């Protein structure tokens, strides 16, 4: 029979790892989002500004890391693709 304390400790470790990954992805996308906001504001371009705002807010709204990374990648590429 498994030790309940060990199972709880393993679950807490897994949750901490997920939280750490979410934190680091959020920092990365937030930094790029801030850059997009500055660029969009100085160039008076709405699309980079809105994508930057989305990149800043998205990590707070989505808990699933894979979904957050996927949607953030779309927001990262959108100004570049639409600008062509």
C-alpha positions as semicolon CSV with decimal commas, in nm:
position;residue;x (nm);y (nm);z (nm)
1;X;0,000;0,000;0,000
2;X;0,135;0,340;-0,096
3;X;0,221;0,597;0,168
4;X;-0,031;0,887;0,151
5;X;0,234;1,139;0,258
6;X;0,465;1,031;-0,025
7;X;0,180;1,055;-0,276
8;X;0,092;1,403;-0,152
9;X;0,456;1,508;-0,172
10;X;0,484;1,377;-0,529
11;X;0,166;1,561;-0,627
12;X;0,296;1,883;-0,473
13;X;0,625;1,846;-0,661
14;X;0,443;1,796;-0,990
15;X;0,224;2,100;-0,923
16;X;0,530;2,309;-0,840
17;X;0,700;2,202;-1,163
18;X;0,392;2,294;-1,364
19;X;0,369;2,627;-1,186
20;X;0,736;2,698;-1,250
21;X;0,698;2,621;-1,620
22;X;0,390;2,839;-1,640
23;X;0,575;3,118;-1,464
24;X;0,874;3,105;-1,700
25;X;0,659;3,091;-2,012
26;X;0,455;3,383;-1,876
27;X;0,770;3,587;-1,815
28;X;0,899;3,514;-2,165
29;X;0,574;3,598;-2,342
30;X;0,513;3,896;-2,116
31;X;0,852;4,043;-2,206
32;X;0,789;4,000;-2,578
33;X;0,438;4,141;-2,529
34;X;0,578;4,449;-2,361
35;X;0,810;4,496;-2,658
36;X;0,517;4,462;-2,898
37;X;0,323;4,722;-2,699
38;X;0,611;4,971;-2,712
39;X;0,662;4,908;-3,084
40;X;0,290;4,935;-3,163
41;X;0,255;5,253;-2,963
42;X;0,555;5,425;-3,121
43;X;0,459;5,319;-3,473
44;X;0,091;5,386;-3,408
45;X;0,016;5,033;-3,526
46;X;-0,287;4,869;-3,367
47;X;-0,206;4,505;-3,446
48;X;0,130;4,481;-3,265
49;X;-0,013;4,680;-2,975
50;X;-0,313;4,448;-2,936
51;X;-0,103;4,133;-2,978
52;X;0,133;4,266;-2,710
53;X;-0,157;4,329;-2,476
54;X;-0,281;3,977;-2,546
55;X;0,063;3,833;-2,471
56;X;0,069;4,015;-2,138
57;X;-0,278;3,901;-2,032
58;X;-0,286;3,547;-2,175
59;X;-0,071;3,375;-1,906
60;X;-0,311;3,500;-1,638
61;X;-0,616;3,360;-1,815
62;X;-0,499;3,017;-1,934
63;X;-0,373;2,752;-1,693
64;X;-0,292;2,482;-1,951
65;X;0,071;2,533;-2,051
66;X;0,042;2,381;-2,399
67;X;-0,260;2,592;-2,483
68;X;-0,087;2,903;-2,348
69;X;0,226;2,836;-2,555
70;X;0,021;2,766;-2,869
71;X;-0,195;3,076;-2,842
72;X;0,107;3,289;-2,752
73;X;0,291;3,159;-3,060
74;X;-0,006;3,267;-3,273
75;X;-0,002;3,613;-3,114
76;X;0,374;3,634;-3,167
77;X;0,348;3,549;-3,537
78;X;0,032;3,744;-3,618
79;X;0,191;4,091;-3,668
80;X;0,468;3,941;-3,878
81;X;0,230;3,739;-4,098
82;X;-0,026;4,017;-4,137
83;X;0,243;4,274;-4,210
84;X;0,361;4,093;-4,522
